[in-house]
Structures are given as C-alpha cells and as structure tokens.
Amino acid sequence: MNQKWLKLRTPWICGIFAILILLTGCWSRREIEDLGITIGAAVDIGEETKLEQEIEQQGGDYSKKNVLTLTYQMVQPGQSGGVAGKGGGGGGKQYRNISVTGDSLYEVTREIALTKDRPIFGQHYKVIVISDKVARAFNMRMFFDFFIREQEFRPSCLVFICTGEARSALDQKDKSEFPSLRLRSITNNQYRSSRILPPVSLTKLLPEINSSSSFLLQNVITAEGEVKFAGAAVIYGKTGKLIGFLNEEDLESINWMTAKVKGGVLKSYDSHTGQPILYEITSMKSKIRPHIEGNRISFDVEIESDGRLGEQWENGNGFDNRFIRRVEEETVKQVRKRIDKMLHRIQKEYRADVIGLDQYVRIYYPRTWEKIKKDWDDKFANASIRYRVKVKIKEFGTTSIKVH
C-alpha cells in the first residue's frame, strides 16, 4: 500500500520541489532605485569641466590625457517611470548630465563609480551623439569598438553626429522631457518629412564599419536649447572619418532615389506664374539596376511616386487636369534638379557611395564585386547614373477626389 501510494505521489512531489526551486527569488536582482539608469551618451573633444579641475586640485587625479569628454544622461532618482514616455511627474528637471574627461572611454565610465552612489547602468541606452570634431579626428572603426564591446550598450541604440558640441544635444529648455528620448522620437517623423535619414543603430552600423563602406549618419544642430535634424554627415569608408556634410535637400534626394520615404512634401514653382506648389508624398518606390561592361559601370534608376496636391497659390482651377499635369511636370523638374546636385556632390566632391549602390553590384555581379570592392568608392565616383522620375497626383488633400 505504501509503495503504491509513493508511486502515485512521486510526480506530485517532484513537481512541488521544482516549484520551490523556481520560487527562491532572483539571486542577482538589483533594486531600480539603486541603478543609475542611463539613456544617452555624447562624445566631445576632451575639455575638463570646472568640477573635474577642482577635484584634481584637491588630489583626485589619476594618470590620463584629456583626449575625449564623455557625457552621460542619467534619469534623476524617482523619475525612472518616465523613461518609456515623455518624463516623470512634477515640473523639475527629469535628468542629469554627467561629463568625464580622459583618454579611455571605458576608464572614464568606471570613473563615475568613484563620485556617484549609482554607477552607470546602460540597459536603457537610446542614443549616442558624436561631435563632428571627434568624427573628423577618429576612425569610426576604432571609436565604436568600445560601444560595441561594452555589454551594457544596447544594439538598438541610435547614433547621431552633432555639429558643434555633442553634449548640447543632450540638454534642452523643456526640462520635463528627456533629450535622449526626444532625439529618438524625431526619427519616427519620417511619415511627415522626407528630409530625415532612416535611423542608424549600432546593429546597422557594425556591417558598414567592418566592410569599410561609406555611409551617412543623421546630423543634429542645436540653438537656444532646441535641436533640429539638418542633413547628414558623410563617413568615408577607407578612413572611417567624417569628410563633410550633405544638406537637407541632398539627403532628401538620396531618400527619393532609394525610396526610403514614408511621407513629406516637396516644393516647386509654377513656371507660368512663379507661385509655389506643394506636392505631398503618399507612396514611393524605386528600382535600381546596375550594368557592368568591361571597366564601365552604370546604373539605371526608376523612381515613381504617387501623391496629392498639398498647396497651391494659383488662382486657376486646381481641379483642371491640364493644371495637374503641369504641377506634376514642375515637381519632376525640381526632383531632377536636386538629384543632379546631390550626385555631383557625392561623386565629384566626396567620391563616396553613401547611396548604397555597392549592394546592387554585389548582388547582380558577385564575382566582379570581389575584384573591385576595395576600390569601390573610386569606381562609384566615375560611374554613370541614369534615372527617370515619374510623379502622379491622385488626390486633392482631404477631398480625396481622384484625377481621371
């Protein structure tokens, strides 16, 4: 009887012991109030803060060179509930920026543990902002080695270039918001503007760096406590350094060529009246086909966009098909004008394929690609790029009346 009872109850007993083991708690848990939750970082050319200078005068120095200044944005105690949204309660400042100077990013990060009771906790990193001066001076391959190796940096963390002081992008007038979250949120506005670069995360950045490819990073400018996305920074593949900038219209033209546009408007002028016309993008697609004949490389690009007449300053009938055709023609002229300007800049001035045409050569001509990939930027600079733009206005804003 006892053996039969034990046999029947054995699975239950094992199950109870398994549950007890799982309910013993998290042995490595850390209270959220004890964490220095960090949501952003900025890197500038080394310049010690006044606080650092005073600490060194008191004997709190160590062997280092003032090469880089790393600024961390930390959530203020009691405000961590706002990290997922705008900010915490109350009208005070929701964050604190801490700057440390040295010649090793890893070392200066650990230096914070000597001054703060809540060391850096980076599982919530949202953005990394790099000064244009730093990007010009350091190879991105070596520079991002720290951010890629550091386990606390999230692969989804977005990377930006800032014209001027990078730490200024992590501060703002409105103290109820987190600047790091604001930068990340602005990238979501692609459906409203075609002058925003698709977000570049550490995950996307790593293949570009390892393959020595040229690429773009979103440029940020600051003024009076506000920020604006203003064009893109050109990172040259062979050196891994910043070599210049594309303005907002150049970036918009690249987005048109690659169809990485979710929305936005494009302004042109009526050749008959000189009045502005606004074309609003509703959809876009492009087809890119490479051609290699001997040493000659060329590309054919077909761009097609559907949209609506967003705004007109013409007194005539905006529903007239002849007027609509004229608006389409003026829009195409404006797009072509901007694309021509952009291509001249990246092919002749920068000699850097920041469009990503190398991927099409690699796919269509894999054997040839293996031979030319080391000198691709030079090959790209001499390539012929032919393109066709087709624009179709299909509606008139909120009226939703289709053009026949």
XYZ file of C-alpha atoms in Angstrom, residues 165-317:
153
model
C 29.317 70.391 -29.025
C 27.664 66.984 -28.789
C 26.666 67.378 -25.149
C 24.454 70.336 -26.123
C 22.149 67.876 -27.901
C 21.534 66.214 -24.519
C 20.194 69.397 -22.958
C 17.116 71.477 -23.710
C 14.847 74.243 -22.498
C 11.926 71.992 -21.664
C 13.100 70.207 -18.521
C 10.037 67.963 -18.387
C 11.319 65.906 -21.328
C 14.312 63.648 -21.774
C 16.513 64.974 -24.622
C 17.706 61.461 -25.494
C 14.146 60.255 -25.939
C 13.280 63.342 -27.951
C 16.102 62.666 -30.427
C 14.981 59.097 -30.853
C 11.345 60.121 -31.274
C 12.125 62.646 -34.019
C 13.360 59.766 -36.204
C 9.777 58.461 -36.165
C 8.619 61.532 -38.109
C 9.612 60.119 -41.498
C 5.948 59.962 -42.428
C 5.890 63.783 -42.150
C 9.229 64.708 -43.723
C 11.421 63.185 -46.432
C 14.470 65.012 -45.042
C 15.050 62.541 -42.202
C 17.609 59.757 -42.541
C 16.320 56.275 -41.695
C 17.515 55.506 -38.126
C 21.066 54.140 -37.863
C 21.570 51.841 -34.876
C 24.730 50.159 -33.612
C 23.466 46.975 -35.237
C 23.234 48.633 -38.666
C 26.493 50.500 -38.169
C 28.648 47.437 -37.477
C 28.466 45.889 -41.001
C 29.227 49.261 -42.616
C 32.298 49.752 -40.443
C 33.588 46.197 -40.887
C 33.234 46.365 -44.683
C 34.909 49.806 -44.871
C 31.855 51.165 -46.682
C 30.977 54.837 -46.814
C 27.733 55.704 -45.043
C 25.602 58.506 -43.628
C 24.721 59.477 -40.071
C 21.921 61.861 -39.175
C 23.285 65.322 -38.405
C 21.862 67.318 -35.486
C 22.282 71.036 -34.838
C 21.424 72.910 -31.649
C 20.385 76.504 -30.900
C 18.960 78.078 -27.736
C 18.156 74.772 -26.111
C 16.456 73.310 -29.178
C 17.581 70.695 -31.706
C 16.942 70.166 -35.403
C 17.738 67.380 -37.825
C 19.781 69.100 -40.521
C 21.084 66.891 -43.309
C 23.577 64.080 -42.841
C 27.254 63.520 -42.092
C 29.344 61.662 -44.695
C 31.614 58.977 -43.207
C 34.252 57.894 -45.745
C 34.783 54.137 -45.888
C 38.577 53.962 -46.327
C 39.405 56.285 -43.444
C 36.299 55.779 -41.313
C 36.251 59.528 -40.672
C 33.833 62.383 -41.299
C 34.710 64.169 -44.548
C 31.753 66.520 -44.940
C 28.018 67.045 -44.816
C 25.009 66.760 -47.083
C 22.368 69.437 -46.650
C 18.685 68.662 -46.159
C 17.858 68.740 -49.880
C 20.754 66.378 -50.676
C 19.530 63.939 -48.039
C 16.014 64.237 -49.408
C 17.288 63.378 -52.897
C 19.012 60.230 -51.619
C 15.783 59.203 -49.902
C 13.955 59.683 -53.194
C 16.458 57.530 -55.104
C 16.299 54.713 -52.570
C 12.555 55.136 -51.915
C 13.234 55.376 -48.198
C 10.448 57.913 -47.922
C 7.281 57.398 -45.920
C 5.857 60.869 -46.462
C 6.663 64.542 -46.679
C 6.282 67.416 -49.120
C 8.285 68.839 -51.986
C 8.009 72.466 -53.078
C 8.333 73.630 -56.651
C 7.314 76.786 -58.509
C 4.820 77.160 -61.322
C 6.810 78.195 -64.422
C 3.787 80.220 -65.659
C 3.088 82.275 -62.537
C 6.135 81.783 -60.306
C 3.840 80.776 -57.426
C 4.810 77.935 -55.053
C 3.280 74.475 -55.449
C 3.412 71.807 -52.735
C 3.384 68.137 -53.669
C 2.649 65.770 -50.777
C 4.050 62.238 -50.997
C 1.676 59.367 -50.290
C 3.740 56.499 -51.721
C 7.072 55.911 -53.441
C 9.081 53.114 -54.985
C 12.338 52.842 -56.893
C 14.079 50.219 -58.969
C 17.875 50.209 -59.303
C 19.686 48.063 -61.860
C 23.494 48.036 -62.234
C 25.330 47.366 -65.521
C 28.992 46.406 -65.961
C 30.578 46.362 -69.423
C 34.320 45.950 -69.226
C 35.588 48.745 -66.988
C 32.422 50.785 -67.385
C 29.910 50.759 -64.532
C 26.485 52.337 -64.834
C 23.145 52.330 -63.062
C 19.564 52.788 -64.201
C 17.219 54.118 -61.540
C 13.450 54.338 -61.904
C 11.631 56.441 -59.319
C 7.851 56.521 -59.084
C 5.742 58.440 -56.593
C 2.043 58.950 -56.022
C 0.794 61.926 -54.056
C -1.641 64.741 -53.618
C -1.758 68.450 -54.340
C -0.985 69.773 -50.890
C -0.992 73.524 -51.538
C -1.301 75.903 -54.472
C -1.105 79.674 -54.893
C -2.585 79.615 -58.384
C -5.898 81.392 -58.985
C -6.877 78.952 -61.708
C -8.930 75.796 -61.383
